[in-house]
Short mmCIF file of C-alpha atoms in Angstrom, two decimals:
data_model
loop_
_atom_site.label_atom_id
_atom_site.label_comp_id
_atom_site.label_asym_id
_atom_site.label_seq_id
_atom_site.Cartn_x
_atom_site.Cartn_y
_atom_site.Cartn_z
CA GLY A 94 18.10 3.23 -9.80
CA ALA A 95 15.20 5.62 -10.12
CA GLY A 96 12.68 3.63 -8.11
CA VAL A 97 12.34 1.08 -5.33
CA SER A 98 13.84 -2.22 -6.42
CA GLN A 99 12.84 -5.59 -4.97
CA THR A 100 14.57 -8.90 -5.57
CA PRO A 101 13.75 -11.55 -6.46
CA SER A 102 10.54 -10.76 -8.31
CA ASN A 103 9.34 -14.31 -7.74
CA LYS A 104 10.37 -16.88 -5.15
CA VAL A 105 9.10 -20.43 -4.79
CA THR A 106 10.16 -22.29 -1.67
CA GLU A 107 9.26 -25.44 0.16
CA LYS A 108 7.36 -25.41 3.42
CA GLY A 109 9.74 -25.15 6.35
CA LYS A 110 12.53 -23.42 4.43
CA TYR A 111 14.11 -20.04 5.17
CA VAL A 112 13.79 -17.13 2.71
CA GLU A 113 15.22 -13.65 2.38
CA LEU A 114 13.60 -10.87 0.38
CA ARG A 115 15.62 -7.78 -0.53
CA CYS A 116 14.58 -4.16 -0.94
CA ASP A 117 16.68 -1.32 -2.40
CA PRO A 118 14.94 1.97 -1.58
CA ILE A 119 15.21 5.24 -3.45
CA SER A 120 18.55 6.85 -2.64
CA GLY A 121 18.30 9.29 0.25
CA HIS A 122 14.96 8.03 1.57
CA THR A 123 15.24 7.53 5.31
CA ALA A 124 11.89 5.78 5.78
CA LEU A 125 11.36 2.21 4.53
CA TYR A 126 8.30 -0.01 4.86
CA TRP A 127 7.36 -3.62 4.27
CA TYR A 128 3.81 -4.70 3.46
CA ARG A 129 2.23 -8.03 2.60
CA GLN A 130 -0.56 -8.33 0.05
CA SER A 131 -2.67 -11.45 -0.25
CA LEU A 132 -4.76 -12.15 -3.33
CA GLY A 133 -7.76 -9.83 -3.54
CA GLN A 134 -6.73 -7.83 -0.49
CA GLY A 135 -5.08 -4.51 0.16
CA PRO A 136 -1.50 -4.27 1.42
CA GLU A 137 -1.10 -5.12 5.10
CA PHE A 138 1.54 -3.26 7.11
CA LEU A 139 4.43 -5.31 8.50
CA ILE A 140 7.24 -2.98 9.63
CA TYR A 141 8.53 0.57 9.29
CA PHE A 142 12.18 1.66 9.51
CA GLN A 143 13.39 5.17 10.12
CA GLY A 144 17.08 5.01 9.30
CA THR A 145 18.58 1.81 10.69
CA GLY A 146 16.04 1.24 13.43
CA ALA A 147 12.60 -0.35 13.33
CA ALA A 148 10.29 2.47 14.43
CA ASP A 149 7.18 0.28 14.28
CA ASP A 150 7.17 -3.52 13.91
CA SER A 151 3.62 -4.01 15.15
CA GLY A 152 2.53 -5.67 11.89
CA LEU A 153 4.96 -8.59 11.96
CA PRO A 154 2.64 -11.60 12.39
CA ASN A 155 4.93 -13.74 14.58
CA ASP A 156 8.55 -14.35 15.48
CA ARG A 157 9.23 -16.22 12.24
CA PHE A 158 9.33 -12.83 10.52
CA PHE A 159 12.27 -10.48 10.97
CA ALA A 160 13.61 -7.50 9.02
CA VAL A 161 16.87 -5.60 9.11
CA ARG A 162 18.28 -2.43 7.62
CA PRO A 163 21.86 -2.35 8.97
CA GLU A 164 23.19 0.67 7.07
CA GLY A 165 19.99 2.63 6.69
CA SER A 166 19.59 1.80 3.01
CA VAL A 167 18.99 -1.76 1.78
CA SER A 168 16.58 -3.85 3.83
CA THR A 169 16.07 -7.60 4.04
CA LEU A 170 12.89 -9.31 5.16
CA LYS A 171 13.62 -12.75 6.58
CA ILE A 172 11.08 -15.50 7.04
CA GLN A 173 11.98 -18.66 8.94
CA ARG A 174 10.20 -22.02 8.76
CA THR A 175 7.93 -20.84 5.97
CA GLU A 176 4.30 -21.96 5.92
CA ARG A 177 1.85 -22.14 3.03
CA GLY A 178 -0.05 -19.24 4.60
CA ASP A 179 2.98 -17.02 4.06
CA SER A 180 2.34 -17.10 0.31
CA ALA A 181 1.66 -13.51 -0.79
CA VAL A 182 3.21 -10.55 -2.58
CA TYR A 183 5.65 -8.74 -0.30
CA LEU A 184 5.85 -5.03 -1.05
CA CYS A 185 8.55 -2.60 -0.06
CA ALA A 186 8.18 1.19 -0.08
CA SER A 187 10.33 4.15 0.83
CA SER A 188 9.80 7.85 1.46
CA PRO A 189 11.80 10.91 2.55
CA GLN A 190 9.79 11.03 5.81
CA GLY A 191 7.00 9.03 7.43
CA ALA A 192 4.10 7.98 5.19
CA GLY A 193 1.70 10.39 6.85
CA ARG A 194 3.62 13.37 5.60
CA THR A 195 5.18 12.41 2.29
CA GLU A 196 4.38 10.07 -0.58
CA ALA A 197 5.48 6.48 -0.15
CA PHE A 198 7.03 5.01 -3.33
CA PHE A 199 6.38 1.31 -3.80
CA GLY A 200 8.38 -1.38 -5.54
CA GLN A 201 6.71 -4.00 -7.71
CA GLY A 202 6.93 -6.61 -5.02
CA THR A 203 8.25 -10.13 -4.53
CA ARG A 204 5.71 -12.88 -5.11
CA LEU A 205 6.43 -15.60 -2.56
CA THR A 206 4.90 -19.04 -3.07
CA VAL A 207 5.33 -21.68 -0.39
CA VAL A 208 4.64 -25.21 -1.64
CA GLY B 297 -8.22 -0.14 15.48
CA ASP B 298 -7.90 1.84 12.30
CA SER B 299 -9.65 0.46 9.22
CA VAL B 300 -10.68 1.36 5.68
CA THR B 301 -13.68 -0.04 3.81
CA GLN B 302 -14.06 0.27 0.04
CA MET B 303 -17.06 -0.49 -2.09
CA GLU B 304 -17.26 -4.00 -3.42
CA GLY B 305 -15.88 -4.45 -6.90
CA PRO B 306 -15.09 -4.95 -9.64
CA VAL B 307 -16.40 -1.88 -11.44
CA THR B 308 -16.89 -1.96 -15.23
CA LEU B 309 -17.64 1.23 -17.15
CA SER B 310 -17.73 2.51 -20.69
CA GLU B 311 -15.33 5.24 -21.73
CA GLU B 312 -16.49 8.75 -20.73
CA ALA B 313 -18.76 7.42 -17.97
CA PHE B 314 -18.80 8.96 -14.48
CA LEU B 315 -16.88 7.10 -11.80
CA THR B 316 -17.45 6.90 -8.05
CA ILE B 317 -15.58 4.51 -5.76
CA ASN B 318 -16.77 4.72 -2.18
CA CYS B 319 -14.39 4.71 0.76
CA THR B 320 -15.18 5.03 4.46
CA TYR B 321 -12.79 4.85 7.37
CA THR B 322 -12.54 4.31 11.10
CA ALA B 323 -9.72 6.00 12.98
CA THR B 324 -9.02 7.83 16.19
CA GLY B 325 -7.92 11.43 15.89
CA TYR B 326 -7.44 13.14 12.56
CA PRO B 327 -5.96 10.82 9.93
CA SER B 328 -4.54 11.74 6.56
CA LEU B 329 -6.36 10.05 3.67
CA PHE B 330 -4.99 8.74 0.38
CA TRP B 331 -5.92 7.06 -2.86
CA TYR B 332 -3.27 4.82 -4.38
CA VAL B 333 -3.52 3.24 -7.85
CA GLN B 334 -1.91 0.13 -9.28
CA TYR B 335 -1.79 -0.06 -13.07
CA PRO B 336 -1.25 -3.47 -14.68
CA GLY B 337 2.36 -4.59 -14.26
CA GLU B 338 3.33 -1.59 -12.15
CA GLY B 339 3.81 -0.83 -8.46
CA LEU B 340 1.40 1.10 -6.27
CA GLN B 341 1.58 4.85 -6.79
CA LEU B 342 -0.03 7.77 -5.01
CA LEU B 343 -2.98 9.24 -6.91
CA LEU B 344 -4.10 11.96 -4.48
CA LYS B 345 -4.29 12.80 -0.80
CA ALA B 346 -5.99 15.05 1.77
CA THR B 347 -4.61 15.82 5.19
CA LYS B 348 -7.48 17.56 6.98
CA ALA B 349 -11.27 17.78 7.01
CA ASP B 350 -12.88 19.41 3.95
CA ASP B 351 -9.64 19.25 1.96
CA LYS B 352 -10.04 18.13 -1.64
CA GLY B 353 -7.30 16.09 -3.27
CA SER B 354 -7.11 16.04 -7.05
CA ASN B 355 -4.90 14.60 -9.77
CA LYS B 356 -5.33 13.40 -13.37
CA GLY B 357 -9.02 14.40 -13.34
CA PHE B 358 -9.72 12.39 -10.17
CA GLU B 359 -11.01 14.09 -7.02
CA ALA B 360 -11.81 13.10 -3.45
CA THR B 361 -13.01 15.24 -0.54
CA TYR B 362 -12.18 14.48 3.10
CA ARG B 363 -15.56 14.36 4.87
CA LYS B 364 -15.08 14.04 8.61
CA GLU B 365 -18.82 14.09 9.40
CA THR B 366 -19.41 10.99 7.28
CA THR B 367 -15.86 9.54 7.69
CA SER B 368 -15.63 9.21 3.93
CA PHE B 369 -13.18 9.89 1.10
CA HIS B 370 -14.99 8.86 -2.08
CA LEU B 371 -13.06 8.90 -5.35
CA GLU B 372 -14.72 10.51 -8.39
CA LYS B 373 -13.90 11.21 -12.01
CA GLY B 374 -16.23 12.88 -14.46
CA SER B 375 -15.16 11.04 -17.60
CA VAL B 376 -13.08 7.86 -17.40
CA GLN B 377 -10.70 6.64 -20.07
CA VAL B 378 -9.53 3.15 -21.00
CA SER B 379 -6.14 4.09 -19.54
CA ASP B 380 -7.77 4.49 -16.08
CA SER B 381 -8.25 0.71 -15.88
CA ALA B 382 -6.40 -0.28 -12.71
CA VAL B 383 -6.84 -1.29 -9.07
CA TYR B 384 -7.62 1.60 -6.72
CA PHE B 385 -6.83 1.52 -2.99
CA CYS B 386 -8.08 3.90 -0.34
CA ALA B 387 -5.71 4.30 2.62
CA LEU B 388 -5.19 6.28 5.80
CA ASN B 389 -2.36 7.29 8.06
CA ALA B 390 -3.48 7.83 11.63
CA GLY B 391 -0.39 9.80 12.68
CA GLY B 392 0.83 9.80 16.25
CA THR B 393 2.46 6.48 17.10
CA SER B 394 1.27 5.17 13.71
CA TYR B 395 3.23 7.87 11.89
CA GLY B 396 4.87 5.53 9.40
CA LYS B 397 1.98 3.16 8.78
CA LEU B 398 -0.58 3.15 5.99
CA THR B 399 -3.81 1.19 6.50
CA PHE B 400 -5.32 0.13 3.17
CA GLY B 401 -8.76 -0.91 2.01
CA GLN B 402 -9.17 -4.10 0.03
CA GLY B 403 -8.96 -2.42 -3.38
CA THR B 404 -11.42 -1.88 -6.22
CA ILE B 405 -10.74 -3.19 -9.71
CA LEU B 406 -11.83 -0.73 -12.41
CA THR B 407 -12.17 -1.81 -16.02
CA VAL B 408 -13.03 0.77 -18.67
CA HIS B 409 -14.18 -0.41 -22.10
CA PRO B 410 -13.90 1.66 -25.29
#
């Protein structure tokens, strides 16, 4: 596709369940990012991949959150034992290089609701 | 740590009015500065950027100047249109070990009435 694609667009899950959120970046983009956006707030950095490796995971809030990018393209954000406080819009972005040098292109996000 | 502060919103203007959205930042070193915009139903997209002090970013009639002495990057437009209604986010990239990370402000909702 032409842009960053995120699936599902909406996800409702019960407290304590496991969820996976998928991101398909723009073809050829080596850098991929995950952000979390709570209502009325700006996006909050979670993790940055350069190729297959996590170059910076300093934003992951705790060990319930994990992300992978095994082939350097598609990425999956995994959340274990979900809590109501995890409810937010999860944004994925990609760019040809790191976000300080080139434009980051964002997907429309996955809205996660934990009930 | 790095942070970005935007003026409290929302902002409501009439068409053709002058727009200013204030943004100040805290960062070590020499960050790059950005304005991103989110139109209704769309993803965040880059509006403009500046990578060093005194640089002016511009796009679609919007401008912002990187002021290191006041640590500011205020967004301005001389004459807004209804189509400019959106949420605007100021952001920075601190570089160095934070090379891949954008730090965002809380966003400012702009509504322009005909």
